[in-house]
Tab-separated table of C-alpha atoms in Angstrom:
chain	number	residue	atom	x	y	z
A	1	MET	CA	97.375	89.843	106.766
A	2	GLU	CA	101.096	90.213	106.262
A	3	ILE	CA	102.351	92.839	103.800
A	4	GLN	CA	103.813	91.067	100.776
A	5	ALA	CA	104.101	93.926	98.292
A	6	THR	CA	107.416	95.683	97.760
A	7	LEU	CA	107.203	99.468	97.758
A	8	PRO	CA	109.202	101.288	95.061
A	9	GLU	CA	112.444	102.972	95.997
A	10	LYS	CA	112.247	106.540	97.252
A	11	GLY	CA	112.754	109.326	94.767
A	12	ARG	CA	110.865	110.450	91.698
A	13	ASP	CA	110.956	108.150	88.695
A	14	LEU	CA	111.336	110.490	85.732
A	15	ARG	CA	110.438	107.687	83.345
A	16	LEU	CA	106.836	107.887	84.550
A	17	ASP	CA	106.692	111.658	84.093
A	18	PHE	CA	108.318	111.431	80.667
A	19	PHE	CA	105.997	108.778	79.266
A	20	ARG	CA	102.887	110.296	80.853
A	21	GLY	CA	103.831	113.638	79.302
A	22	ILE	CA	104.404	112.191	75.873
A	23	ALA	CA	101.138	110.217	76.190
A	24	ASN	CA	99.341	113.551	76.696
A	25	TRP	CA	100.980	114.902	73.533
A	26	TRP	CA	99.997	111.796	71.583
A	27	ILE	CA	96.388	111.917	72.819
A	28	PHE	CA	96.122	115.554	71.725
A	29	LEU	CA	97.464	114.756	68.253
A	30	ASP	CA	95.342	111.611	67.845
A	31	HIS	CA	92.146	113.525	68.642
A	32	ILE	CA	92.609	115.892	65.681
A	33	PRO	CA	91.002	114.198	62.659
A	34	ASN	CA	92.745	114.287	59.277
A	35	ASN	CA	96.019	115.375	60.818
A	36	VAL	CA	99.099	113.973	59.106
A	37	ILE	CA	101.184	114.769	62.194
A	38	ASN	CA	99.453	112.074	64.206
A	39	TRP	CA	101.312	109.544	62.083
A	40	ALA	CA	104.078	110.210	64.604
A	41	THR	CA	102.013	108.550	67.354
A	42	PRO	CA	102.239	104.816	68.182
A	43	ARG	CA	98.637	103.935	67.303
A	44	ASN	CA	99.731	103.652	63.657
A	45	TYR	CA	102.517	101.160	64.332
A	46	GLY	CA	101.063	98.638	66.744
A	47	PHE	CA	98.004	97.406	68.594
A	48	SER	CA	98.291	99.580	71.736
A	49	ASP	CA	98.468	103.365	71.870
A	50	ALA	CA	98.694	106.364	74.188
A	51	ALA	CA	95.500	105.426	76.066
A	52	ASP	CA	97.017	102.111	77.182
A	53	LEU	CA	100.126	103.920	78.377
A	54	PHE	CA	98.067	106.545	80.223
A	55	VAL	CA	95.978	103.953	82.107
A	56	PHE	CA	99.001	101.821	83.009
A	57	ILE	CA	100.959	104.785	84.403
A	58	SER	CA	97.869	105.964	86.288
A	59	GLY	CA	97.681	102.630	88.093
A	60	TYR	CA	101.416	102.635	88.722
A	61	THR	CA	101.523	106.122	90.231
A	62	ALA	CA	98.299	105.704	92.242
A	63	SER	CA	99.702	102.593	93.902
A	64	PHE	CA	103.007	103.961	95.129
A	65	VAL	CA	101.590	107.390	96.030
A	66	TYR	CA	98.823	106.007	98.240
A	67	ALA	CA	100.303	102.642	99.311
A	68	LYS	CA	102.746	104.153	101.792
A	69	MET	CA	100.048	106.467	103.128
A	70	MET	CA	97.724	103.505	103.614
A	71	LEU	CA	100.448	101.541	105.417
A	72	ASP	CA	101.549	104.431	107.631
A	73	ARG	CA	98.172	105.964	108.464
A	74	GLY	CA	95.662	103.205	107.888
A	75	PHE	CA	93.055	102.223	105.326
A	76	ILE	CA	90.598	105.020	106.167
A	77	VAL	CA	93.107	107.838	105.737
A	78	GLY	CA	94.573	106.303	102.581
A	79	SER	CA	91.117	105.801	101.097
A	80	THR	CA	89.921	109.320	101.836
A	81	ARG	CA	93.056	110.817	100.279
A	82	LEU	CA	92.517	108.646	97.228
A	83	TRP	CA	88.871	109.664	96.985
A	84	LYS	CA	89.940	113.284	97.330
A	85	ARG	CA	91.892	112.774	94.138
A	86	VAL	CA	88.819	111.182	92.559
A	87	TRP	CA	86.840	114.316	93.436
A	88	GLN	CA	89.513	116.492	91.801
A	89	LEU	CA	89.294	114.366	88.674
A	90	TYR	CA	85.505	114.596	88.662
A	91	VAL	CA	85.533	118.385	89.048
A	92	ALA	CA	88.062	118.640	86.218
A	93	HIS	CA	85.858	116.456	84.049
A	94	VAL	CA	82.733	118.533	84.754
A	95	ILE	CA	84.527	121.794	83.957
A	96	LEU	CA	85.959	120.331	80.761
A	97	PHE	CA	82.534	118.868	79.876
A	98	VAL	CA	80.797	122.237	80.189
A	99	ILE	CA	83.469	124.213	78.320
A	100	TYR	CA	83.699	121.554	75.617
A	101	ILE	CA	80.002	121.404	74.778
A	102	ALA	CA	79.721	125.200	75.021
A	103	ALA	CA	82.528	125.579	72.491
A	104	ILE	CA	80.980	123.009	70.156
A	105	GLY	CA	77.570	124.686	70.450
A	106	TRP	CA	79.047	128.127	69.762
A	107	VAL	CA	80.819	126.902	66.643
A	108	ALA	CA	77.651	125.167	65.382
A	109	LEU	CA	75.618	128.356	65.925
A	110	ARG	CA	78.206	130.859	64.722
A	111	TYR	CA	78.990	129.009	61.492
A	112	ALA	CA	75.537	127.469	60.926
A	113	ASP	CA	77.016	123.981	61.003
A	114	PRO	CA	74.587	121.694	62.879
A	115	ASP	CA	76.439	118.599	61.621
A	116	ILE	CA	79.219	119.295	64.096
A	117	LEU	CA	76.750	118.574	66.918
A	118	ASN	CA	76.306	115.043	65.593
A	119	GLU	CA	80.002	114.653	64.871
A	120	PHE	CA	80.860	115.297	68.524
A	121	ASN	CA	77.795	113.515	69.946
A	122	VAL	CA	76.179	116.543	71.565
A	123	ALA	CA	73.018	116.766	69.442
A	124	GLY	CA	71.012	115.274	72.317
A	125	LEU	CA	71.471	118.497	74.244
A	126	ILE	CA	69.163	120.245	71.809
A	127	ALA	CA	66.287	117.778	72.130
A	128	ASN	CA	66.602	116.974	75.843
A	129	PRO	CA	69.067	119.307	77.573
A	130	ILE	CA	68.168	118.648	81.251
A	131	GLN	CA	68.252	114.864	80.975
A	132	THR	CA	71.382	114.924	78.839
A	133	LEU	CA	73.279	117.230	81.215
A	134	THR	CA	72.190	115.121	84.186
A	135	GLN	CA	73.478	111.979	82.504
A	136	GLY	CA	76.688	113.837	81.730
A	137	LEU	CA	77.182	114.551	85.433
A	138	LEU	CA	76.580	110.835	86.070
A	139	LEU	CA	79.327	110.032	83.509
A	140	ARG	CA	76.871	108.193	81.233
A	141	PHE	CA	76.712	110.866	78.522
A	142	LYS	CA	80.068	111.712	76.975
A	143	PRO	CA	80.822	113.841	73.925
A	144	VAL	CA	83.434	112.487	71.532
A	145	ASN	CA	86.969	112.414	73.041
A	146	LEU	CA	85.711	112.799	76.626
A	147	ASP	CA	85.986	109.079	77.449
A	148	VAL	CA	89.331	108.761	79.233
A	149	LEU	CA	88.678	110.841	82.361
A	150	PRO	CA	85.422	109.022	83.271
A	151	LEU	CA	87.318	105.721	82.973
A	152	TYR	CA	90.078	107.089	85.223
A	153	ILE	CA	87.496	108.324	87.759
A	154	VAL	CA	85.804	104.925	87.968
A	155	LEU	CA	89.072	103.010	88.278
A	156	MET	CA	90.373	105.325	90.997
A	157	GLY	CA	87.024	105.295	92.806
A	158	PHE	CA	87.136	101.503	93.242
A	159	PHE	CA	90.868	101.389	93.907
A	160	PRO	CA	91.084	101.714	97.744
A	161	PRO	CA	89.993	98.115	98.587
A	162	VAL	CA	91.982	96.825	95.623
A	163	LEU	CA	95.110	98.588	96.880
A	164	TRP	CA	94.557	97.333	100.445
A	165	LEU	CA	94.403	93.749	99.201
A	166	MET	CA	97.235	94.188	96.710
A	167	LEU	CA	99.577	95.257	99.509
A	168	ARG	CA	98.893	91.875	101.110
A	169	LYS	CA	98.197	89.537	98.176
A	170	PRO	CA	99.499	91.249	95.022
A	171	ASP	CA	99.574	88.142	92.824
A	172	MET	CA	96.054	87.142	93.883
A	173	VAL	CA	94.727	90.601	92.927
A	174	MET	CA	96.464	90.370	89.546
A	175	ILE	CA	94.862	86.989	88.915
A	176	ALA	CA	91.435	88.308	89.978
A	177	SER	CA	91.879	91.214	87.558
A	178	LEU	CA	92.590	88.750	84.751
A	179	VAL	CA	89.503	86.711	85.649
A	180	LEU	CA	87.312	89.842	85.546
A	181	TYR	CA	88.879	90.842	82.232
A	182	PHE	CA	88.149	87.530	80.526
A	183	ALA	CA	84.672	87.279	82.084
A	184	ALA	CA	83.767	90.745	80.780
A	185	ARG	CA	84.959	89.810	77.309
A	186	GLN	CA	83.132	86.495	77.404
A	187	PHE	CA	79.789	87.825	78.669
A	188	GLY	CA	79.931	91.291	77.080
A	189	TRP	CA	79.861	93.224	80.360
A	190	ASN	CA	80.180	96.979	80.039
A	191	PHE	CA	78.771	100.192	81.546
A	192	SER	CA	75.719	101.571	79.775
A	193	ALA	CA	75.922	104.957	78.083
A	194	TYR	CA	73.262	107.603	77.428
A	195	PRO	CA	71.131	107.748	75.354
A	196	VAL	CA	72.120	104.360	73.907
A	197	GLY	CA	75.126	102.087	73.698
A	198	SER	CA	77.921	101.505	76.162
A	199	TRP	CA	81.222	103.028	77.275
A	200	TYR	CA	83.930	103.331	74.637
A	201	PHE	CA	86.540	102.350	77.245
A	202	ASN	CA	84.993	99.371	79.030
A	203	PRO	CA	85.989	99.681	82.740
A	204	TYR	CA	85.630	95.912	83.276
A	205	THR	CA	88.396	95.211	80.766
A	206	TRP	CA	90.537	98.360	80.991
A	207	GLN	CA	90.940	97.789	84.721
A	208	LEU	CA	93.458	95.120	83.729
A	209	LEU	CA	96.051	97.692	82.605
A	210	PHE	CA	95.388	99.844	85.682
A	211	VAL	CA	95.824	96.892	88.060
A	212	PHE	CA	98.822	95.676	86.077
A	213	GLY	CA	100.430	99.093	86.579
A	214	ALA	CA	99.789	98.879	90.337
A	215	TRP	CA	101.090	95.299	90.501
A	216	PHE	CA	104.173	96.275	88.488
A	217	ALA	CA	104.917	99.116	90.912
A	218	LEU	CA	104.423	97.031	94.069
A	219	GLY	CA	106.864	94.244	93.295
A	220	GLY	CA	105.700	92.882	89.957
A	221	ALA	CA	108.658	94.426	88.146
A	222	ASN	CA	111.052	92.645	90.515
A	223	GLU	CA	109.162	89.356	90.137
A	224	SER	CA	109.349	89.687	86.357
A	225	ARG	CA	113.047	90.609	86.301
A	226	SER	CA	114.182	87.250	84.925
A	227	VAL	CA	111.568	87.435	82.160
A	228	ILE	CA	112.378	91.054	81.350
A	229	LYS	CA	116.097	90.256	81.046
A	230	SER	CA	115.622	87.002	79.143
A	231	GLN	CA	116.899	86.517	75.623
A	232	TRP	CA	113.762	84.701	74.512
A	233	LEU	CA	111.573	87.705	75.376
A	234	LEU	CA	113.892	89.952	73.395
A	235	ILE	CA	113.521	87.778	70.302
A	236	ALA	CA	109.849	86.817	70.647
A	237	GLY	CA	108.858	90.333	71.758
A	238	THR	CA	110.630	91.978	68.826
A	239	LEU	CA	108.969	89.600	66.365
A	240	TYR	CA	105.569	90.317	67.928
A	241	LEU	CA	106.055	94.085	67.695
A	242	ILE	CA	106.968	93.713	64.013
A	243	PHE	CA	103.890	91.531	63.434
A	244	ALA	CA	101.693	94.090	65.224
A	245	MET	CA	103.048	96.886	63.020
A	246	ILE	CA	102.358	94.846	59.875
A	247	MET	CA	98.789	94.050	60.915
A	248	THR	CA	98.152	97.677	61.897
A	249	MET	CA	99.489	98.908	58.565
A	250	ALA	CA	97.256	96.352	56.851
A	251	GLY	CA	94.285	98.021	58.489
A	252	ARG	CA	95.472	101.470	57.447
A	253	PHE	CA	96.104	100.690	53.758
A	254	GLU	CA	93.464	98.662	51.925
A	255	SER	CA	95.773	97.449	49.149
A	256	PHE	CA	98.325	96.229	51.666
A	257	GLY	CA	95.644	94.525	53.758
A	258	ALA	CA	94.414	92.648	50.689
A	259	LEU	CA	97.732	90.754	50.609
A	260	PHE	CA	96.820	88.809	53.757
A	261	PRO	CA	94.303	85.991	54.288
A	262	LYS	CA	90.909	87.308	55.335
A	263	TRP	CA	90.889	85.276	58.569
A	264	LEU	CA	94.208	86.817	59.597
A	265	TYR	CA	93.215	90.352	58.640
A	266	ASP	CA	89.844	90.101	60.391
A	267	ALA	CA	91.472	88.820	63.605
A	268	PHE	CA	93.176	92.187	64.173
A	269	ASN	CA	91.084	94.681	62.199
A	270	PRO	CA	89.338	96.689	63.387
A	271	ASN	CA	91.404	96.902	66.553
A	272	ASP	CA	89.179	95.992	69.512
A	273	LYS	CA	89.793	98.964	71.769
A	274	THR	CA	86.533	98.981	73.726
A	275	PHE	CA	87.024	95.489	75.166
A	276	LEU	CA	90.843	95.788	75.165
A	277	ALA	CA	91.690	92.808	72.967
A	278	PRO	CA	94.288	90.331	74.335
A	279	TYR	CA	96.635	91.054	71.425
A	280	ARG	CA	96.521	94.694	72.505
A	281	VAL	CA	97.409	93.815	76.115
A	282	ILE	CA	100.300	91.593	75.013
A	283	HIS	CA	101.592	94.350	72.758
A	284	PHE	CA	101.647	96.845	75.606
A	285	VAL	CA	103.211	94.403	78.097
A	286	VAL	CA	106.042	93.693	75.673
A	287	ILE	CA	106.676	97.428	75.275
A	288	ALA	CA	106.572	97.947	79.065
A	289	PHE	CA	109.070	95.133	79.587
A	290	PHE	CA	111.366	96.499	76.879
A	291	ILE	CA	111.285	100.002	78.366
A	292	THR	CA	112.064	98.578	81.817
A	293	ARG	CA	114.950	96.597	80.342
A	294	PHE	CA	116.579	99.285	78.226
A	295	ILE	CA	115.715	102.532	80.071
A	296	PRO	CA	116.828	102.424	83.718
A	297	LYS	CA	115.494	104.805	86.345
A	298	ASN	CA	118.747	106.815	86.286
A	299	TRP	CA	118.899	107.035	82.485
A	300	GLY	CA	120.973	110.096	81.659
A	301	PRO	CA	118.873	111.650	78.842
A	302	LEU	CA	115.936	112.038	81.234
A	303	GLU	CA	117.958	114.726	83.027
A	304	SER	CA	118.649	116.615	79.822
A	305	LYS	CA	117.030	119.868	78.743
A	306	TRP	CA	115.306	118.336	75.712
A	307	ALA	CA	113.362	115.949	77.947
A	308	GLU	CA	112.307	118.650	80.413
A	309	PRO	CA	109.202	119.924	78.509
A	310	VAL	CA	107.831	116.383	78.184
A	311	ILE	CA	108.533	115.645	81.859
A	312	LYS	CA	106.829	118.875	82.928
A	313	CYS	CA	103.739	117.838	80.966
A	314	GLY	CA	103.816	114.520	82.794
A	315	GLN	CA	104.156	116.147	86.195
A	316	GLN	CA	101.178	118.440	85.494
A	317	SER	CA	99.251	115.694	83.771
A	318	LEU	CA	95.653	116.526	84.700
A	319	GLN	CA	95.591	120.130	83.513
A	320	VAL	CA	97.650	119.279	80.423
A	321	PHE	CA	95.255	116.458	79.542
A	322	CYS	CA	92.159	118.650	79.952
A	323	VAL	CA	93.625	121.513	77.937
A	324	GLY	CA	94.747	119.027	75.294
A	325	ILE	CA	91.213	117.677	74.844
A	326	PHE	CA	89.873	121.200	74.342
A	327	LEU	CA	92.718	122.152	72.002
A	328	SER	CA	92.099	119.070	69.879
A	329	PHE	CA	88.605	120.430	69.128
A	330	VAL	CA	90.036	123.873	68.408
A	331	GLY	CA	92.617	122.295	66.120
A	332	HIS	CA	89.932	120.332	64.299
A	333	PHE	CA	87.890	123.511	63.835
A	334	VAL	CA	90.900	125.477	62.558
A	335	LEU	CA	91.675	122.770	60.007
A	336	MET	CA	88.070	122.852	58.839
A	337	LEU	CA	88.417	126.589	58.186
A	338	SER	CA	91.822	126.324	56.508
A	339	TRP	CA	90.987	123.415	54.162
A	340	GLY	CA	93.321	121.193	56.178
A	341	THR	CA	96.570	121.844	54.316
A	342	VAL	CA	99.684	120.036	55.495
A	343	TRP	CA	101.163	123.322	56.702
A	344	ALA	CA	97.994	124.038	58.658
A	345	GLN	CA	98.134	120.568	60.201
A	346	LEU	CA	101.769	121.092	61.166
A	347	GLY	CA	101.041	124.537	62.589
A	348	VAL	CA	98.037	123.380	64.621
A	349	SER	CA	100.017	120.445	66.034
A	350	VAL	CA	103.141	122.424	66.928
A	351	ILE	CA	101.225	125.344	68.427
A	352	GLY	CA	99.009	122.957	70.395
A	353	VAL	CA	101.979	121.084	71.878
A	354	ALA	CA	103.612	124.434	72.682
A	355	ILE	CA	100.483	125.566	74.540
A	356	LEU	CA	100.352	122.295	76.480
A	357	THR	CA	103.984	122.775	77.463
A	358	ALA	CA	103.319	126.349	78.541
A	359	VAL	CA	100.394	125.135	80.672
A	360	ALA	CA	102.683	122.567	82.311
A	361	TYR	CA	105.394	125.126	83.089
A	362	TYR	CA	102.851	127.539	84.484
A	363	GLY	CA	101.324	124.802	86.635
A	364	SER	CA	104.746	123.897	87.988
A	365	TRP	CA	105.582	127.537	88.702
A	366	SER	CA	102.188	128.172	90.302
A	367	LYS	CA	102.577	125.255	92.717
A	368	LYS	CA	105.918	126.634	93.858
A	369	GLN	CA	104.315	130.012	94.607
A	370	ASP	CA	101.846	128.345	96.967
A	371	LYS	CA	104.702	127.178	99.173
A	372	PRO	CA	106.281	129.608	101.631
A	373	SER	CA	109.730	130.716	100.561
A	374	ALA	CA	112.760	130.579	102.809
A	375	ARG	CA	112.766	134.387	103.082
A	376	SER	CA	109.163	134.635	104.245
A	377	ALA	CA	109.523	131.865	106.846
A	378	PRO	CA	109.559	133.414	110.348
A	379	ALA	CA	112.874	133.232	112.111
A	380	LYS	CA	113.039	131.055	115.194
A	381	ALA	CA	113.250	132.959	118.461
A	382	PRO	CA	116.170	132.214	120.787
A	383	ALA	CA	115.539	129.215	122.994
A	384	ALA	CA	115.809	131.285	126.167
A	385	GLN	CA	112.938	133.494	125.073
A	386	THR	CA	110.619	130.739	123.924
A	387	SER	CA	111.067	128.248	126.743
A	388	ALA	CA	108.253	128.131	129.263
A	389	ALA	CA	108.899	128.696	132.952
A	390	PRO	CA	108.932	125.580	135.109
A	391	GLY	CA	105.471	124.637	136.210
A	392	ALA	CA	103.749	126.848	133.589
């Protein structure tokens, strides 16, 4: 089939790094319960949040990183490189899983607080450790806050054939993704979890944002240019974002929520995150279109020093994300010990973000050390000395 997708322009898009970095900061802050600082994150002001942004950018970056490789070197090579990344994600998840439950278990034992095992959904390890650990390796058992990476692993694992087809029929793949999304919502499809229940992030529905990110990267943004630049979207989109903030605030404050009709309040509260409610998707799409409209690829502030720490965290996203999940538990534990004062919440948040930034800078520096420097590269011998004799 003929290639119909449009590959992105060459060169790194700092917008992706910036928003992926800030999504990692937001996820860290949101995972610390009773933390006033997480009022700075978008989940309090609209239907979508950092998880939506993370999944969208993951689909966007996966498409343009592996699309050219698949076109230049074939489906097999592109798929194996993509699955290599899946393996890296899986290994990172297993390491984080082991460290996470070990830390939770140590805290429960050291401070005689067995309730924390139930709070973080690891009590099953006590009653049935072998089965529980096995199900954890199969991604069916997940402690609290360890839901995003398994979703990412599944979406990336099934992505090679999707990417192959999207390069040839991008609009058809986007439509198929929408059909799967609505079918999953209609029939209640989801992956089963262990010991009971289902996945918090339903892969059948959350694939929509991942595929939308890929479609957007491979020509969808150009196709949507007239819509993105339209005046009606600016007006309707702004009104929708205001409405989303009002409905979200209604869910946060009981007295404010009581001002609205019950049918209206119940339509948006609680926010359906597991099945990715349509109002949540629309909210994120409007934000994505607004960002595309008002923040161009060559936006000056992205080159500034103040943006550099966030961009570094986006460029070293995997290690920053994993460390952030662990630090969110540490932060929660510290607040439990310090009675959760506002100053303690501020300190935990600032120190945590600083550690994440340090991890990103170290990761960037470490990668550079793995590459041979110009000094250590062997000098080329003169041509006369290296040329072979005729007939050799």
